[in-house]
Short mmCIF file of C-alpha atoms and ligand atoms in Angstrom, two decimals:
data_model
loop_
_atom_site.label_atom_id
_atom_site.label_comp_id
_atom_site.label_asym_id
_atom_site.label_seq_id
_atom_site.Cartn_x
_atom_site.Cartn_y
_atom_site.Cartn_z
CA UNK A 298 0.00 0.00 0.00
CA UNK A 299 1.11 3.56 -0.55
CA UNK A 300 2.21 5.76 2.19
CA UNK A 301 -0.36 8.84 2.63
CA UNK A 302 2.99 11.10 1.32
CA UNK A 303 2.79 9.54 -1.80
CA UNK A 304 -0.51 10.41 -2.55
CA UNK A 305 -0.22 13.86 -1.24
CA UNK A 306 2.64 14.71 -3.69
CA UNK A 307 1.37 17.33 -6.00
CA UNK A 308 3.24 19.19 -8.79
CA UNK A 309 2.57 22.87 -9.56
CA UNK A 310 0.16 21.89 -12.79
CA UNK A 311 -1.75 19.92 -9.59
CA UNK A 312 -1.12 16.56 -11.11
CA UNK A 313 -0.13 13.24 -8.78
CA UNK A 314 0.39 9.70 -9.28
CA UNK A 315 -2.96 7.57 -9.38
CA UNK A 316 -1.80 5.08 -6.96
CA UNK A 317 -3.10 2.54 -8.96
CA UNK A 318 -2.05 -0.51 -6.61
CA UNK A 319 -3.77 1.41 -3.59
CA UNK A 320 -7.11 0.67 -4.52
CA UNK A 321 -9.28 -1.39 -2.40
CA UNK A 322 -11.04 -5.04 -3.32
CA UNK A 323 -14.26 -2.87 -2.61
CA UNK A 324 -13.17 0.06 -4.67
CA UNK A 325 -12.75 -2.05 -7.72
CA UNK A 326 -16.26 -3.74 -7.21
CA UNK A 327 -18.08 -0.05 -7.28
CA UNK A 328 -16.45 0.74 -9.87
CA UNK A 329 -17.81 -2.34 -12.07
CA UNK A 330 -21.16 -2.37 -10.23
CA UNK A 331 -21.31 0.92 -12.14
CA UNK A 332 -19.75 0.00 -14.92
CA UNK A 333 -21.87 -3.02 -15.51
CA UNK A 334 -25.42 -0.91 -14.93
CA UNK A 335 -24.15 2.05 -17.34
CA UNK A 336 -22.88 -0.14 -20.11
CA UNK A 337 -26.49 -2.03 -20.05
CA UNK A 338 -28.66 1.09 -19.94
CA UNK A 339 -26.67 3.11 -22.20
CA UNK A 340 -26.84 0.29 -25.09
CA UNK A 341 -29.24 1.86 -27.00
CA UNK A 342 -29.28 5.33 -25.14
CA UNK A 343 -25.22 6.42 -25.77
CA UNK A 344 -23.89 7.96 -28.94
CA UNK A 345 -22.39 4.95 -31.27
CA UNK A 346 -19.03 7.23 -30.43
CA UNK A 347 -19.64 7.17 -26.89
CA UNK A 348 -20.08 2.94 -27.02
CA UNK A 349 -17.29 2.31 -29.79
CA UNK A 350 -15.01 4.34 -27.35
CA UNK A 351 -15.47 1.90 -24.35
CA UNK A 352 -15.17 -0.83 -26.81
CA UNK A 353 -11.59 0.20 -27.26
CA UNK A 354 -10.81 0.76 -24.13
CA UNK A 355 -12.17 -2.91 -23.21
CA UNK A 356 -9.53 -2.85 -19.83
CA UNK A 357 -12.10 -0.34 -18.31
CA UNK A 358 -14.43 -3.07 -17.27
CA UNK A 359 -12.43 -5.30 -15.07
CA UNK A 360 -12.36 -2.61 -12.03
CA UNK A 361 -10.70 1.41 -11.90
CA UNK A 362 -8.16 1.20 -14.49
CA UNK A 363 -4.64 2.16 -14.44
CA UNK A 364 -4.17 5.34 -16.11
CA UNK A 365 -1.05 4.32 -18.16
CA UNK A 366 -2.70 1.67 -19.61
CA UNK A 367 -5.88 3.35 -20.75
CA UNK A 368 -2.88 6.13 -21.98
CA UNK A 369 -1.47 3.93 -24.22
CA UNK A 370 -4.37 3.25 -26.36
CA UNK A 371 -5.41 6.89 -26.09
CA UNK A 372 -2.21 8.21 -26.77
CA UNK A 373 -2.01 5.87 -29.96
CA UNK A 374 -5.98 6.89 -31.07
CA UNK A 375 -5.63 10.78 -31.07
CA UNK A 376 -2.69 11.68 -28.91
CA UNK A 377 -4.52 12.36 -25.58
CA UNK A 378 -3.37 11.42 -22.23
CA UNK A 379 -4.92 11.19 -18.59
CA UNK A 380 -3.92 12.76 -15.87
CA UNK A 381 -4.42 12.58 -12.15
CA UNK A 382 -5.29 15.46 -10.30
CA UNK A 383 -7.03 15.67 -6.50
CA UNK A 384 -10.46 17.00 -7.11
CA UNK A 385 -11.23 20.08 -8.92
CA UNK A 386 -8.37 22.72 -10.22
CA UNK A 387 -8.47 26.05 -10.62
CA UNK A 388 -9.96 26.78 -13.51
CA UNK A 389 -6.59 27.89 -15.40
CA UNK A 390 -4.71 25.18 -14.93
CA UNK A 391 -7.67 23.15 -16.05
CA UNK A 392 -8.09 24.96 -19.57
CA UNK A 393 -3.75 24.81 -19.46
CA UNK A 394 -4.43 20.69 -19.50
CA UNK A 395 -6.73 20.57 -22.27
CA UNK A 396 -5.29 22.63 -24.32
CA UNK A 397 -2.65 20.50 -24.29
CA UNK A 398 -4.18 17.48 -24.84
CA UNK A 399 -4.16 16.39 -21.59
CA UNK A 400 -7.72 15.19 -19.40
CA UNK A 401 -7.20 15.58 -15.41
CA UNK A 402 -9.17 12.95 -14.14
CA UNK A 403 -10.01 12.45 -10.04
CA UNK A 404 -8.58 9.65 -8.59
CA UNK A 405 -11.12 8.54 -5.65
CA UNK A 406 -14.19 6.71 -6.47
CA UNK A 407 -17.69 7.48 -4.54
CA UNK A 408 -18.72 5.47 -1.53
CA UNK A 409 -21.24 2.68 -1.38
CA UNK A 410 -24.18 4.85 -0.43
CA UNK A 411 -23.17 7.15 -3.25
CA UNK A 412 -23.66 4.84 -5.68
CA UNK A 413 -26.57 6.76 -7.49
CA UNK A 414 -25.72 10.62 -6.62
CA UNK A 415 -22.29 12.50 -5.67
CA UNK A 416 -22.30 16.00 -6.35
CA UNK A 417 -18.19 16.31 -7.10
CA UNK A 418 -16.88 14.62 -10.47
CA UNK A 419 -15.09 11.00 -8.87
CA UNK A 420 -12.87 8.52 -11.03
CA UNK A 421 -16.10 6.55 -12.11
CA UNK A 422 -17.43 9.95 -13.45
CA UNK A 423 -13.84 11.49 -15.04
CA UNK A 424 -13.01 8.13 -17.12
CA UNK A 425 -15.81 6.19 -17.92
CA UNK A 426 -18.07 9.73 -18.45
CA UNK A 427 -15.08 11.66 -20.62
CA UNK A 428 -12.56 9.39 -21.73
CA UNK A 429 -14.65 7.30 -24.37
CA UNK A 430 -15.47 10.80 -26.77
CA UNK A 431 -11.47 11.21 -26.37
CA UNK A 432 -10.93 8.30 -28.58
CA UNK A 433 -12.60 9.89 -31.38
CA UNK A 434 -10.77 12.33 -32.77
CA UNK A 435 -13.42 15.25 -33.97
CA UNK A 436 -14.20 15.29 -30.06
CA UNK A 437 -10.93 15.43 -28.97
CA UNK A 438 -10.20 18.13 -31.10
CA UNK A 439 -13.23 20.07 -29.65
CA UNK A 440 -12.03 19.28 -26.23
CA UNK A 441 -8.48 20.71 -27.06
CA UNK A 442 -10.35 23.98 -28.66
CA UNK A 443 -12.49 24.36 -25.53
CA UNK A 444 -9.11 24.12 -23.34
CA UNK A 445 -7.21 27.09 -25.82
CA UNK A 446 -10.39 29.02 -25.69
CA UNK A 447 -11.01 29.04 -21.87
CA UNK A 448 -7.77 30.22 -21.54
CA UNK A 449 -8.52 33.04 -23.73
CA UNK A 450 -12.30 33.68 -22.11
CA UNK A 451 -10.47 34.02 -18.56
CA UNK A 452 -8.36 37.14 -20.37
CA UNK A 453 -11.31 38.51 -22.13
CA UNK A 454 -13.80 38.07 -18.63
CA UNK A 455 -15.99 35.34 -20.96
CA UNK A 456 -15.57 32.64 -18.33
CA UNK A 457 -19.24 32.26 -17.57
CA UNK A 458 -20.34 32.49 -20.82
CA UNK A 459 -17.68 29.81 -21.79
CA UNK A 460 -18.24 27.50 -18.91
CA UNK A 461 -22.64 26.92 -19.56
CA UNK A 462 -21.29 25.77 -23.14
CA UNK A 463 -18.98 22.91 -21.82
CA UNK A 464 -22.15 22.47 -19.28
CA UNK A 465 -24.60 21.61 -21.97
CA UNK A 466 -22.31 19.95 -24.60
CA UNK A 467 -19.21 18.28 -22.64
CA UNK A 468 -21.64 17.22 -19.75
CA UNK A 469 -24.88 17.45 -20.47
CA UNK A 470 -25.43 17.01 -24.50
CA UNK A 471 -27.36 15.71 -26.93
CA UNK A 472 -27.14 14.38 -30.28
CA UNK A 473 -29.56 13.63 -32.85
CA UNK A 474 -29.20 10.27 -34.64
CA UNK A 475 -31.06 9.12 -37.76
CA UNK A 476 -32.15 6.12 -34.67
CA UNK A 477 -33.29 8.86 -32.68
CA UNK A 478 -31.92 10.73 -29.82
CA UNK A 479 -28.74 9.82 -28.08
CA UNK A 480 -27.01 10.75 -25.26
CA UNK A 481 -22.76 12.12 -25.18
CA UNK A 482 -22.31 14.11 -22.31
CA UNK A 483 -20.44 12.69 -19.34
CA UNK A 484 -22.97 13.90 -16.55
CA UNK A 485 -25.87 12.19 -18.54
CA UNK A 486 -23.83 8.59 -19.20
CA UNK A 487 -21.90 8.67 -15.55
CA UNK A 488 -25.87 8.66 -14.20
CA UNK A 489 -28.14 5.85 -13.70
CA UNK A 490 -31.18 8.21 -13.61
CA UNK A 491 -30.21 10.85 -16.04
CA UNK A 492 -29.29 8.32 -18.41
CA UNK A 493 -33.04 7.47 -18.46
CA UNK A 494 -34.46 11.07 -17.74
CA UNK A 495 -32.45 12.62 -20.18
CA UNK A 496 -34.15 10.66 -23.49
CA UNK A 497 -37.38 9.70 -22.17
CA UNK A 498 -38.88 11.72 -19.23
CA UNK A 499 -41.04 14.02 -20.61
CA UNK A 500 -40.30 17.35 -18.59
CA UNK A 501 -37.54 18.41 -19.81
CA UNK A 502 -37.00 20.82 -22.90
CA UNK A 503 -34.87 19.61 -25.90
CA UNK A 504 -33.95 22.51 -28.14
CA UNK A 505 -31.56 21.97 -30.95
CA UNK A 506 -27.76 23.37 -30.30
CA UNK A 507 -27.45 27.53 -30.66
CA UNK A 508 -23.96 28.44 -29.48
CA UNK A 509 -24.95 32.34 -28.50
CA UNK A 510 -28.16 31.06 -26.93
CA UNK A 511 -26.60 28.45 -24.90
CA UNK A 512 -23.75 30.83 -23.82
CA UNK A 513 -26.39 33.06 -22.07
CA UNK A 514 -28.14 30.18 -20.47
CA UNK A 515 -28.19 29.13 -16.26
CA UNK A 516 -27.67 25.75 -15.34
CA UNK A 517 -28.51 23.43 -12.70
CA UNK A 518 -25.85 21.91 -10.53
CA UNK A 519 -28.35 20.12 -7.95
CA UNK A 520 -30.77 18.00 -10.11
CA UNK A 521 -31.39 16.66 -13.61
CA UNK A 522 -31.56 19.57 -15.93
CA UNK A 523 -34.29 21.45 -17.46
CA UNK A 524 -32.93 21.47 -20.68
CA UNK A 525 -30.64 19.87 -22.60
CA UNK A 526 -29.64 20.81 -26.31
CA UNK A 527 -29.22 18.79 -29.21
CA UNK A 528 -26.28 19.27 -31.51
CA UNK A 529 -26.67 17.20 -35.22
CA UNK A 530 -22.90 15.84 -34.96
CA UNK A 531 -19.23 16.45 -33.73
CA UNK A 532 -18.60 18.59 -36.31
CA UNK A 533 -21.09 21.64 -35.70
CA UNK A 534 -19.55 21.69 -32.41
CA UNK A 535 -16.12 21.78 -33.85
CA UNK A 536 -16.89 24.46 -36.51
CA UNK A 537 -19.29 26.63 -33.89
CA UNK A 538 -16.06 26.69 -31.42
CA UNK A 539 -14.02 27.72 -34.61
CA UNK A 540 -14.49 31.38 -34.90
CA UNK A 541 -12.76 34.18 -32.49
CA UNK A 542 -15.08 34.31 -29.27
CA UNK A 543 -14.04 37.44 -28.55
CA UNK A 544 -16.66 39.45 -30.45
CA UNK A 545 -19.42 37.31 -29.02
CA UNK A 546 -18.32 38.08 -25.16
CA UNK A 547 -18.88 41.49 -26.13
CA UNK A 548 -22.31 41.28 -27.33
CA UNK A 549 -22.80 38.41 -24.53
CA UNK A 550 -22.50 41.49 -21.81
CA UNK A 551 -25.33 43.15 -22.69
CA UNK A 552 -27.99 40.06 -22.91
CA UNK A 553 -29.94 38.90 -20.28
CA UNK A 554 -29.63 35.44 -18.65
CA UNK A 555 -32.28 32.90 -19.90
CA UNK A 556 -33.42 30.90 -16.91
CA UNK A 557 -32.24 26.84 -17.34
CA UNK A 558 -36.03 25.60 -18.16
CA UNK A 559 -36.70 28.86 -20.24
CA UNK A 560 -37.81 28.43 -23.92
CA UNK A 561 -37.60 31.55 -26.35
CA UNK A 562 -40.04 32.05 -28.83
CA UNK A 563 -37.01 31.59 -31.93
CA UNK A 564 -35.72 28.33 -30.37
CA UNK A 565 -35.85 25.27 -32.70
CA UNK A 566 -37.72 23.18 -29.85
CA UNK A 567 -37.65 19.44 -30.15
CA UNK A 568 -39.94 18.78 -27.44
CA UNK A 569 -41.32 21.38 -25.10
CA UNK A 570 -40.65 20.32 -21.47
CA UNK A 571 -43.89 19.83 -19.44
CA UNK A 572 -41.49 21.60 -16.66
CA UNK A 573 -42.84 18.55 -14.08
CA UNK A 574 -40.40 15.78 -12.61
CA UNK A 575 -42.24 12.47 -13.69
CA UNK A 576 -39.41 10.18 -12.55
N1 LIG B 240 -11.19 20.50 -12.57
N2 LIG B 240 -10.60 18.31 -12.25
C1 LIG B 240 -11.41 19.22 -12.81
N3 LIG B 240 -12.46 18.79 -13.58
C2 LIG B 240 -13.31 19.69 -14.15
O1 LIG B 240 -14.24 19.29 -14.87
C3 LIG B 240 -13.10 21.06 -13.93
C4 LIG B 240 -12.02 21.44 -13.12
N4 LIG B 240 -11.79 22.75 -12.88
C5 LIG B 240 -12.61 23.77 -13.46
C6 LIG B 240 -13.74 23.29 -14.27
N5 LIG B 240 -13.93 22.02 -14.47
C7 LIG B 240 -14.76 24.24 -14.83
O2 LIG B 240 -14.81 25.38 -14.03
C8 LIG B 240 -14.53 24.66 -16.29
O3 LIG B 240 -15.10 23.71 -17.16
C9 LIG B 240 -15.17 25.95 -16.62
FE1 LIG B 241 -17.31 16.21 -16.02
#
């Protein structure tokens, strides 16, 4: 086992060592009691990208895996690399790590009685929730645009504006399929009950993807969202992110918020939300 020092060790970019030979017998079994339940329900809810990226990174199911080996078959698909960091960074050093290609992923994964709800981002949440879209390479691309541009939104006072995109893409997005709707974001596929909600439940607004419109939209951190937003593919997301932001935090200052379960009359709305939990 590894002295408490060891884990404690962290370098000035906030990245440790993941300790992989520290984790429990019990750790290991949470992680593929969860594992095994999101695999099954996401089968036919999950993006074929989301499902084809597990598939290649088949060592994820036997328990938490070791970071270097899930980094050598990301590092051969599209040059991205995991690394592990204590809990949340500040939010530079965060953007610095994508921007380079890089994913900081937690290390600790949730308790027993945690199983269907934490509120911080665990191991469980970090790898099998983000790593998957990593493998394909017109995500990863977007992921390494969204780190350059947060850097650049924290210069040009955009970061709130910036951060409700990754919200309602990154964690919390939709994508139309000629199938039907599907599910990407991590928050959505790392959760038994929003994997379910997100698709079927019928309060809930789905309005297709508007880059400006999401920018000036709330979120929720403390329960299934209100809305969620449907891009058409990777690539809109990818050519949306393309353009200079800085143009559109200007404009951005002067609009008013849109509340997270608020539908404007020139939104393309997929289905209108009935606004009531049924689940
Ligand atoms: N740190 N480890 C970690 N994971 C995140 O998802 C994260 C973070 N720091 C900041 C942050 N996210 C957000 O504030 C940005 O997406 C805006
Ligand atoms: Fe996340």
């Amino acid at each position: 086992m590894a002295t408490p020092a060891a884990r404690q060790e962290q370098r000035p970019d906030y990245t440790i060592d993941q300790d992989w030979s520290g984790y429990t017998v019990a750790e290991h079994a949470i992680w593929r009691r969860l594992f095994e339940r999101q695999s099954r329900l996401l089968q036919d809810r999950a993006t074929p990208e989301f499902l084809a990226g597990i598939g290649q990174l088949g060592v994820a199911a036997e328990g938490i895996p070791d970071f270097r080996r899930l980094n050598d078959i990301l590092g051969r698909a599209t040059g991205w690399r995991i690394v592990a960091v204590p809990g949340l960074v500040p939010d530079d050093i965060f953007f610095e790590h994508l921007a380079n290609r890089r994913f900081p992923s937690t290390c600790f994964i949730r308790k027993p009685e945690q199983i269907d709800y934490i509120e911080e981002p665990d191991v469980f949440h970090d790898v099998f929730g983000h790593v998957p879209l990593l493998v394909n390479p017109v995500f990863g691309d977007y992921m390494q645009a969204y780190g350059a541009g947060g850097l650049k939104a924290l210069r040009l006072g955009g970061l709130t504006n910036l951060a409700r995109l990754y919200w309602y893409t990154v964690e919390f997005g939709l994508i139309r399929r000629p199938e039907g709707l599907r599910i990407y974001g991590s928050g959505i596929v790392s959760s038994a009950g929003e994997s379910v909600f997100a698709l079927a439940d019928p309060a809930p607004n789905r309005i297709a993807f508007d880059l400006l419109r999401i920018m000036r939209t709330d979120y929720r951190i403390d329960d299934f969202q209100e809305s969620y937003f449907v891009i058409d593919d990777f690539e809109q997301l990818f050519t949306a992110t393309r353009p200079d932001f800085t143009p559109y935090y200007a404009w951005l200052k002067d609009q008013s918020t849109i509340a997270a379960g608020q539908v404007l009359a020139e939104d393309r709305v997929l289905h209108r939300g009935t606004g009531r939990r049924q689940s």
